[in-house]
PDB file of C-alpha atoms in Angstrom:
ATOM      1  CA  GLU Y  27      -0.007   0.006   0.012  1.00 70.00           C
ATOM      2  CA  PRO Y  28       1.450   3.415  -0.934  1.00 70.00           C
ATOM      3  CA  GLU Y  29       2.467   5.528   2.022  1.00 92.00           C
ATOM      4  CA  VAL Y  30       3.557   9.016   2.980  1.00 96.00           C
ATOM      5  CA  THR Y  31       7.227   9.136   3.925  1.00 96.00           C
ATOM      6  CA  GLN Y  32       8.915  11.772   6.074  1.00 97.00           C
ATOM      7  CA  THR Y  33      12.544  12.594   6.676  1.00 96.00           C
ATOM      8  CA  PRO Y  34      14.379  12.877   8.932  1.00 96.00           C
ATOM      9  CA  SER Y  35      12.697  10.836  11.624  1.00 95.00           C
ATOM     10  CA  HIS Y  36      14.416  12.925  14.299  1.00 96.00           C
ATOM     11  CA  GLN Y  37      15.903  16.385  13.946  1.00 97.00           C
ATOM     12  CA  VAL Y  38      17.841  18.158  16.702  1.00 97.00           C
ATOM     13  CA  THR Y  39      18.458  21.852  16.160  1.00 96.00           C
ATOM     14  CA  GLN Y  40      19.773  24.774  18.123  1.00 96.00           C
ATOM     15  CA  MET Y  41      17.257  27.489  18.988  1.00 97.00           C
ATOM     16  CA  GLY Y  42      17.310  30.204  16.384  1.00 97.00           C
ATOM     17  CA  GLN Y  43      18.360  27.936  13.551  1.00 97.00           C
ATOM     18  CA  GLU Y  44      16.297  27.181  10.493  1.00 97.00           C
ATOM     19  CA  VAL Y  45      14.983  23.650   9.883  1.00 97.00           C
ATOM     20  CA  ILE Y  46      13.412  21.997   6.868  1.00 97.00           C
ATOM     21  CA  LEU Y  47      11.195  18.979   7.317  1.00 97.00           C
ATOM     22  CA  ARG Y  48      10.648  16.841   4.229  1.00 97.00           C
ATOM     23  CA  CYS Y  49       7.729  14.760   3.091  1.00 97.00           C
ATOM     24  CA  VAL Y  50       6.985  12.624   0.036  1.00 97.00           C
ATOM     25  CA  PRO Y  51       3.193  12.388  -0.275  1.00 96.00           C
ATOM     26  CA  ILE Y  52       1.421   9.520  -1.988  1.00 94.00           C
ATOM     27  CA  SER Y  53       2.122   9.953  -5.700  1.00 91.00           C
ATOM     28  CA  ASN Y  54      -1.363  10.525  -7.091  1.00 90.00           C
ATOM     29  CA  HIS Y  55      -2.567  12.678  -4.192  1.00 92.00           C
ATOM     30  CA  LEU Y  56      -3.233  16.334  -4.828  1.00 91.00           C
ATOM     31  CA  TYR Y  57      -3.780  17.793  -1.342  1.00 92.00           C
ATOM     32  CA  PHE Y  58      -1.072  18.067   1.263  1.00 94.00           C
ATOM     33  CA  TYR Y  59      -1.093  18.938   4.904  1.00 94.00           C
ATOM     34  CA  TRP Y  60       1.203  19.577   7.860  1.00 97.00           C
ATOM     35  CA  TYR Y  61       0.193  18.930  11.450  1.00 96.00           C
ATOM     36  CA  ARG Y  62       2.094  19.041  14.689  1.00 96.00           C
ATOM     37  CA  GLN Y  63       1.687  17.234  17.984  1.00 95.00           C
ATOM     38  CA  ILE Y  64       3.393  18.432  21.105  1.00 94.00           C
ATOM     39  CA  LEU Y  65       4.181  15.542  23.438  1.00 90.00           C
ATOM     40  CA  GLY Y  66       1.044  14.394  25.226  1.00 86.00           C
ATOM     41  CA  GLN Y  67      -1.180  16.909  23.493  1.00 89.00           C
ATOM     42  CA  LYS Y  68      -3.609  17.005  20.614  1.00 88.00           C
ATOM     43  CA  VAL Y  69      -2.746  16.820  16.942  1.00 92.00           C
ATOM     44  CA  GLU Y  70      -2.931  20.419  15.628  1.00 93.00           C
ATOM     45  CA  PHE Y  71      -3.551  21.469  12.051  1.00 92.00           C
ATOM     46  CA  LEU Y  72      -0.950  23.785  10.602  1.00 96.00           C
ATOM     47  CA  VAL Y  73      -1.540  24.191   6.892  1.00 95.00           C
ATOM     48  CA  SER Y  74      -3.089  22.669   3.783  1.00 92.00           C
ATOM     49  CA  PHE Y  75      -1.696  23.018   0.286  1.00 93.00           C
ATOM     50  CA  TYR Y  76      -3.130  22.489  -3.163  1.00 90.00           C
ATOM     51  CA  ASN Y  77      -2.062  23.452  -6.661  1.00 89.00           C
ATOM     52  CA  ASN Y  78       1.081  25.098  -5.380  1.00 90.00           C
ATOM     53  CA  GLU Y  79      -0.772  27.352  -3.006  1.00 92.00           C
ATOM     54  CA  ILE Y  80      -1.721  27.376   0.636  1.00 93.00           C
ATOM     55  CA  SER Y  81      -5.439  26.674   0.794  1.00 90.00           C
ATOM     56  CA  GLU Y  82      -5.841  27.057   4.531  1.00 90.00           C
ATOM     57  CA  LYS Y  83      -3.660  27.714   7.538  1.00 92.00           C
ATOM     58  CA  SER Y  84      -4.118  27.909  11.289  1.00 92.00           C
ATOM     59  CA  GLU Y  85      -3.111  30.666  13.660  1.00 93.00           C
ATOM     60  CA  ILE Y  86      -0.090  28.584  14.608  1.00 94.00           C
ATOM     61  CA  PHE Y  87       1.238  28.871  11.036  1.00 96.00           C
ATOM     62  CA  ASP Y  88       2.711  32.372  11.326  1.00 94.00           C
ATOM     63  CA  ASP Y  89       5.514  34.069   9.406  1.00 95.00           C
ATOM     64  CA  GLN Y  90       8.001  31.710  10.974  1.00 96.00           C
ATOM     65  CA  PHE Y  91       6.616  28.869   8.886  1.00 97.00           C
ATOM     66  CA  SER Y  92       6.560  28.256   5.142  1.00 97.00           C
ATOM     67  CA  VAL Y  93       5.717  25.376   2.859  1.00 97.00           C
ATOM     68  CA  GLU Y  94       6.921  24.485  -0.578  1.00 95.00           C
ATOM     69  CA  ARG Y  95       6.548  21.797  -3.214  1.00 92.00           C
ATOM     70  CA  PRO Y  96       9.904  22.217  -4.880  1.00 87.00           C
ATOM     71  CA  ASP Y  97       9.399  19.378  -7.371  1.00 87.00           C
ATOM     72  CA  GLY Y  98       6.798  16.831  -8.329  1.00 79.00           C
ATOM     73  CA  SER Y  99       7.340  14.620  -5.319  1.00 87.00           C
ATOM     74  CA  ASN Y 100       8.545  16.529  -2.236  1.00 93.00           C
ATOM     75  CA  PHE Y 101       6.583  18.728   0.142  1.00 96.00           C
ATOM     76  CA  THR Y 102       8.543  20.658   2.716  1.00 97.00           C
ATOM     77  CA  LEU Y 103       7.891  22.604   5.881  1.00 98.00           C
ATOM     78  CA  LYS Y 104      10.450  25.244   6.772  1.00 97.00           C
ATOM     79  CA  ILE Y 105      10.652  26.742  10.220  1.00 97.00           C
ATOM     80  CA  ARG Y 106      12.763  29.879  10.448  1.00 95.00           C
ATOM     81  CA  SER Y 107      14.463  30.948  13.667  1.00 94.00           C
ATOM     82  CA  THR Y 108      13.247  27.988  15.703  1.00 96.00           C
ATOM     83  CA  LYS Y 109      12.025  28.436  19.286  1.00 96.00           C
ATOM     84  CA  LEU Y 110      11.987  25.986  22.174  1.00 96.00           C
ATOM     85  CA  GLU Y 111       8.217  25.686  21.883  1.00 95.00           C
ATOM     86  CA  ASP Y 112       8.551  24.398  18.335  1.00 97.00           C
ATOM     87  CA  SER Y 113       9.684  21.082  19.769  1.00 97.00           C
ATOM     88  CA  ALA Y 114       7.032  18.572  18.661  1.00 97.00           C
ATOM     89  CA  MET Y 115       6.232  15.758  16.270  1.00 97.00           C
ATOM     90  CA  TYR Y 116       5.435  17.128  12.821  1.00 98.00           C
ATOM     91  CA  PHE Y 117       3.202  15.027  10.586  1.00 97.00           C
ATOM     92  CA  CYS Y 118       2.734  15.335   6.895  1.00 97.00           C
ATOM     93  CA  ALA Y 119      -0.468  14.018   5.304  1.00 95.00           C
ATOM     94  CA  SER Y 120      -1.932  13.803   1.831  1.00 94.00           C
ATOM     95  CA  SER Y 121      -5.307  13.114   0.302  1.00 92.00           C
ATOM     96  CA  LEU Y 122      -6.480  12.271  -3.164  1.00 90.00           C
ATOM     97  CA  ARG Y 123      -9.084  14.987  -3.408  1.00 84.00           C
ATOM     98  CA  ASP Y 124     -10.614  17.678  -1.346  1.00 79.00           C
ATOM     99  CA  GLY Y 125     -13.889  17.316   0.454  1.00 76.00           C
ATOM    100  CA  ASN Y 126     -14.549  14.324   2.680  1.00 78.00           C
ATOM    101  CA  GLN Y 127     -11.449  12.381   1.728  1.00 83.00           C
ATOM    102  CA  PRO Y 128      -9.356  10.447   4.238  1.00 89.00           C
ATOM    103  CA  GLN Y 129      -5.944  11.877   4.885  1.00 91.00           C
ATOM    104  CA  HIS Y 130      -3.016   9.551   4.913  1.00 94.00           C
ATOM    105  CA  PHE Y 131      -0.260  10.406   7.399  1.00 95.00           C
ATOM    106  CA  GLY Y 132       3.447   9.838   7.534  1.00 96.00           C
ATOM    107  CA  ASP Y 133       5.145   8.669  10.724  1.00 94.00           C
ATOM    108  CA  GLY Y 134       6.360  12.144  11.515  1.00 96.00           C
ATOM    109  CA  THR Y 135       9.564  13.988  12.282  1.00 97.00           C
ATOM    110  CA  ARG Y 136      10.401  14.490  15.912  1.00 97.00           C
ATOM    111  CA  LEU Y 137      11.851  17.997  16.140  1.00 98.00           C
ATOM    112  CA  SER Y 138      13.844  18.788  19.272  1.00 97.00           C
ATOM    113  CA  ILE Y 139      14.971  22.380  19.788  1.00 97.00           C
ATOM    114  CA  LEU Y 140      17.861  22.891  22.228  1.00 95.00           C
TER     115      LEU Y 140
ATOM    116  CA  LEU H  20     -16.733  23.585  13.446  1.00 57.00           C
ATOM    117  CA  ALA H  21     -18.384  20.518  14.844  1.00 60.00           C
ATOM    118  CA  LYS H  22     -16.846  19.370  18.091  1.00 82.00           C
ATOM    119  CA  THR H  23     -16.524  15.684  18.991  1.00 90.00           C
ATOM    120  CA  THR H  24     -16.656  14.109  22.407  1.00 93.00           C
ATOM    121  CA  GLN H  25     -15.249  10.681  23.211  1.00 95.00           C
ATOM    122  CA  PRO H  26     -14.315   8.802  26.352  1.00 96.00           C
ATOM    123  CA  ILE H  27     -10.771   9.572  27.465  1.00 95.00           C
ATOM    124  CA  SER H  28      -9.910   5.935  27.988  1.00 96.00           C
ATOM    125  CA  MET H  29     -11.225   2.390  27.758  1.00 97.00           C
ATOM    126  CA  ASP H  30      -9.989  -0.991  28.893  1.00 97.00           C
ATOM    127  CA  SER H  31     -10.653  -4.304  27.248  1.00 97.00           C
ATOM    128  CA  TYR H  32      -9.324  -7.859  27.001  1.00 97.00           C
ATOM    129  CA  GLU H  33      -8.028  -9.823  24.080  1.00 97.00           C
ATOM    130  CA  GLY H  34     -10.776 -11.405  21.983  1.00 96.00           C
ATOM    131  CA  GLN H  35     -13.463  -9.001  23.087  1.00 97.00           C
ATOM    132  CA  GLU H  36     -15.450  -6.638  20.880  1.00 97.00           C
ATOM    133  CA  VAL H  37     -14.788  -2.994  21.664  1.00 98.00           C
ATOM    134  CA  ASN H  38     -17.216  -0.217  20.891  1.00 98.00           C
ATOM    135  CA  ILE H  39     -16.087   3.394  21.111  1.00 97.00           C
ATOM    136  CA  THR H  40     -18.802   6.012  20.871  1.00 96.00           C
ATOM    137  CA  CYS H  41     -18.264   9.563  19.737  1.00 95.00           C
ATOM    138  CA  SER H  42     -20.813  12.364  19.987  1.00 95.00           C
ATOM    139  CA  HIS H  43     -20.922  15.166  17.410  1.00 92.00           C
ATOM    140  CA  ASN H  44     -24.176  17.028  18.066  1.00 91.00           C
ATOM    141  CA  ASN H  45     -23.431  19.880  15.678  1.00 88.00           C
ATOM    142  CA  ILE H  46     -22.339  17.841  12.663  1.00 89.00           C
ATOM    143  CA  ALA H  47     -23.117  19.613   9.393  1.00 86.00           C
ATOM    144  CA  THR H  48     -25.122  18.075   6.575  1.00 88.00           C
ATOM    145  CA  ASN H  49     -22.083  17.710   4.290  1.00 85.00           C
ATOM    146  CA  ASP H  50     -19.693  16.279   6.871  1.00 87.00           C
ATOM    147  CA  TYR H  51     -18.507  12.696   6.998  1.00 90.00           C
ATOM    148  CA  ILE H  52     -17.279  10.986  10.159  1.00 92.00           C
ATOM    149  CA  THR H  53     -13.714   9.675  10.098  1.00 93.00           C
ATOM    150  CA  TRP H  54     -11.853   7.527  12.601  1.00 95.00           C
ATOM    151  CA  TYR H  55      -8.114   7.288  13.002  1.00 96.00           C
ATOM    152  CA  GLN H  56      -5.806   5.132  15.099  1.00 97.00           C
ATOM    153  CA  GLN H  57      -2.492   6.309  16.506  1.00 95.00           C
ATOM    154  CA  PHE H  58       0.282   4.301  18.072  1.00 93.00           C
ATOM    155  CA  PRO H  59       2.998   6.042  20.157  1.00 88.00           C
ATOM    156  CA  SER H  60       5.563   7.847  17.963  1.00 84.00           C
ATOM    157  CA  GLN H  61       3.655   7.105  14.786  1.00 90.00           C
ATOM    158  CA  GLY H  62       1.332   9.113  12.581  1.00 93.00           C
ATOM    159  CA  PRO H  63      -2.415   8.666  12.723  1.00 94.00           C
ATOM    160  CA  ARG H  64      -3.664   5.846  10.541  1.00 95.00           C
ATOM    161  CA  PHE H  65      -7.019   6.041   8.758  1.00 93.00           C
ATOM    162  CA  ILE H  66      -9.394   3.308   9.928  1.00 96.00           C
ATOM    163  CA  ILE H  67     -12.815   3.998   8.504  1.00 96.00           C
ATOM    164  CA  GLN H  68     -15.140   6.711   7.265  1.00 94.00           C
ATOM    165  CA  GLY H  69     -18.884   6.972   6.910  1.00 94.00           C
ATOM    166  CA  TYR H  70     -21.801   9.260   6.369  1.00 93.00           C
ATOM    167  CA  LYS H  71     -24.832   7.333   7.657  1.00 92.00           C
ATOM    168  CA  THR H  72     -25.989   3.866   8.641  1.00 90.00           C
ATOM    169  CA  LYS H  73     -23.283   1.231   8.739  1.00 96.00           C
ATOM    170  CA  VAL H  74     -19.897   0.911   7.090  1.00 96.00           C
ATOM    171  CA  THR H  75     -17.649  -2.130   7.403  1.00 96.00           C
ATOM    172  CA  ASN H  76     -14.153  -2.851   6.227  1.00 95.00           C
ATOM    173  CA  GLU H  77     -11.551  -5.461   7.056  1.00 94.00           C
ATOM    174  CA  VAL H  78     -10.558  -3.648  10.220  1.00 93.00           C
ATOM    175  CA  ALA H  79     -13.689  -2.221  11.833  1.00 97.00           C
ATOM    176  CA  SER H  80     -17.337  -1.285  11.532  1.00 97.00           C
ATOM    177  CA  LEU H  81     -18.809   2.152  11.923  1.00 98.00           C
ATOM    178  CA  PHE H  82     -22.375   2.624  13.082  1.00 97.00           C
ATOM    179  CA  ILE H  83     -24.086   5.973  12.507  1.00 97.00           C
ATOM    180  CA  PRO H  84     -27.702   6.527  13.642  1.00 96.00           C
ATOM    181  CA  ALA H  85     -30.169   8.400  11.502  1.00 95.00           C
ATOM    182  CA  ASP H  86     -29.689  11.729  13.317  1.00 95.00           C
ATOM    183  CA  ARG H  87     -25.902  11.465  12.855  1.00 95.00           C
ATOM    184  CA  LYS H  88     -25.290  13.097  16.200  1.00 94.00           C
ATOM    185  CA  SER H  89     -23.101  10.233  17.284  1.00 95.00           C
ATOM    186  CA  SER H  90     -21.139   7.343  15.825  1.00 96.00           C
ATOM    187  CA  THR H  91     -19.726   4.115  17.192  1.00 97.00           C
ATOM    188  CA  LEU H  92     -16.521   2.485  16.081  1.00 98.00           C
ATOM    189  CA  SER H  93     -16.633  -1.282  16.617  1.00 98.00           C
ATOM    190  CA  LEU H  94     -13.438  -3.321  16.730  1.00 97.00           C
ATOM    191  CA  PRO H  95     -14.183  -7.068  16.642  1.00 94.00           C
ATOM    192  CA  ARG H  96     -12.046  -9.426  18.685  1.00 93.00           C
ATOM    193  CA  VAL H  97      -9.334  -6.987  19.725  1.00 96.00           C
ATOM    194  CA  SER H  98      -5.743  -8.102  20.254  1.00 96.00           C
ATOM    195  CA  LEU H  99      -2.874  -6.560  22.215  1.00 96.00           C
ATOM    196  CA  SER H 100      -1.755  -4.749  19.077  1.00 95.00           C
ATOM    197  CA  ASP H 101      -5.001  -2.753  19.024  1.00 96.00           C
ATOM    198  CA  THR H 102      -3.779  -0.823  22.066  1.00 97.00           C
ATOM    199  CA  ALA H 103      -3.690   2.722  20.712  1.00 97.00           C
ATOM    200  CA  VAL H 104      -5.427   6.083  20.746  1.00 96.00           C
ATOM    201  CA  TYR H 105      -8.551   6.297  18.566  1.00 97.00           C
ATOM    202  CA  TYR H 106      -9.717   9.625  17.200  1.00 95.00           C
ATOM    203  CA  CYS H 107     -13.176  10.529  15.886  1.00 94.00           C
ATOM    204  CA  LEU H 108     -13.273  13.502  13.539  1.00 92.00           C
ATOM    205  CA  VAL H 109     -15.851  15.321  11.493  1.00 89.00           C
ATOM    206  CA  GLY H 110     -15.319  17.851   8.760  1.00 79.00           C
ATOM    207  CA  ASP H 111     -15.228  21.615   8.850  1.00 73.00           C
ATOM    208  CA  GLY H 112     -18.940  22.174   8.236  1.00 69.00           C
ATOM    209  CA  ALA H 113     -18.533  22.774   4.539  1.00 70.00           C
ATOM    210  CA  GLY H 114     -18.049  19.166   3.524  1.00 66.00           C
ATOM    211  CA  ASN H 115     -14.269  19.349   3.793  1.00 71.00           C
ATOM    212  CA  ASN H 116     -11.794  17.424   5.920  1.00 71.00           C
ATOM    213  CA  ARG H 117      -9.258  20.046   4.966  1.00 73.00           C
ATOM    214  CA  LYS H 118      -8.760  21.418   8.415  1.00 77.00           C
ATOM    215  CA  LEU H 119      -9.347  18.546  10.762  1.00 80.00           C
ATOM    216  CA  ILE H 120      -9.874  19.451  14.403  1.00 79.00           C
ATOM    217  CA  TRP H 121      -8.493  16.790  16.681  1.00 85.00           C
ATOM    218  CA  GLY H 122      -9.568  15.998  20.218  1.00 84.00           C
ATOM    219  CA  LEU H 123      -7.619  13.985  22.743  1.00 85.00           C
ATOM    220  CA  GLY H 124      -9.075  10.758  21.414  1.00 94.00           C
ATOM    221  CA  THR H 125      -9.839   7.566  23.324  1.00 96.00           C
ATOM    222  CA  SER H 126      -6.884   5.679  24.725  1.00 96.00           C
ATOM    223  CA  LEU H 127      -7.727   1.978  24.408  1.00 97.00           C
ATOM    224  CA  ALA H 128      -5.784  -0.509  26.480  1.00 97.00           C
ATOM    225  CA  VAL H 129      -6.153  -4.176  25.540  1.00 97.00           C
ATOM    226  CA  ASN H 130      -5.120  -6.511  28.298  1.00 96.00           C
ATOM    227  CA  PRO H 131      -4.081 -10.159  28.009  1.00 94.00           C
TER     228      PRO H 131
END
């Protein structure tokens, strides 16, 4: 079964540094998402992306964050000037279409900010 | 956005059927109900989705009454490997799952 893959599985970064989290969505999917989950807390929506544009974003997704689909397969989340509170699991997901379509998640990148 | 309410935790034993009920009183006409499973340090995994009545797949069944204000995920004959957190989600009120709002889910513990 096709799956969403994320790299790296664990990223350790000094506070203030930039970090790029990478995702390869399922190949025929058109909608892409980033979520984060702080340890022991809820999964939180960050952003959705379609047709090379952000279609929706949450209040968490401020100017510190950006997303990009640099080629036909990768989908990246960039966090500029990381803060301690950015430490979390970051999940990428994709879905075939919009509307009531199940989202398929990767296993996440654990981001640790020191 | 429709809010969902589920039990925080449940306990069961191997071989039993487990039913997890979720309430979503304000579900919108266009919204589907979707259930995910999450193991520690893994991403959520899609289990099942439905709109009304009953849906069954190789993993679970989903029962949705006519008023759609609740739904019940049924896991037949659970095993230890079904120990996980189970999330019930509904859409954003406009028929989209684009911006899923997650609760704390139901932490299911399956005991030997």
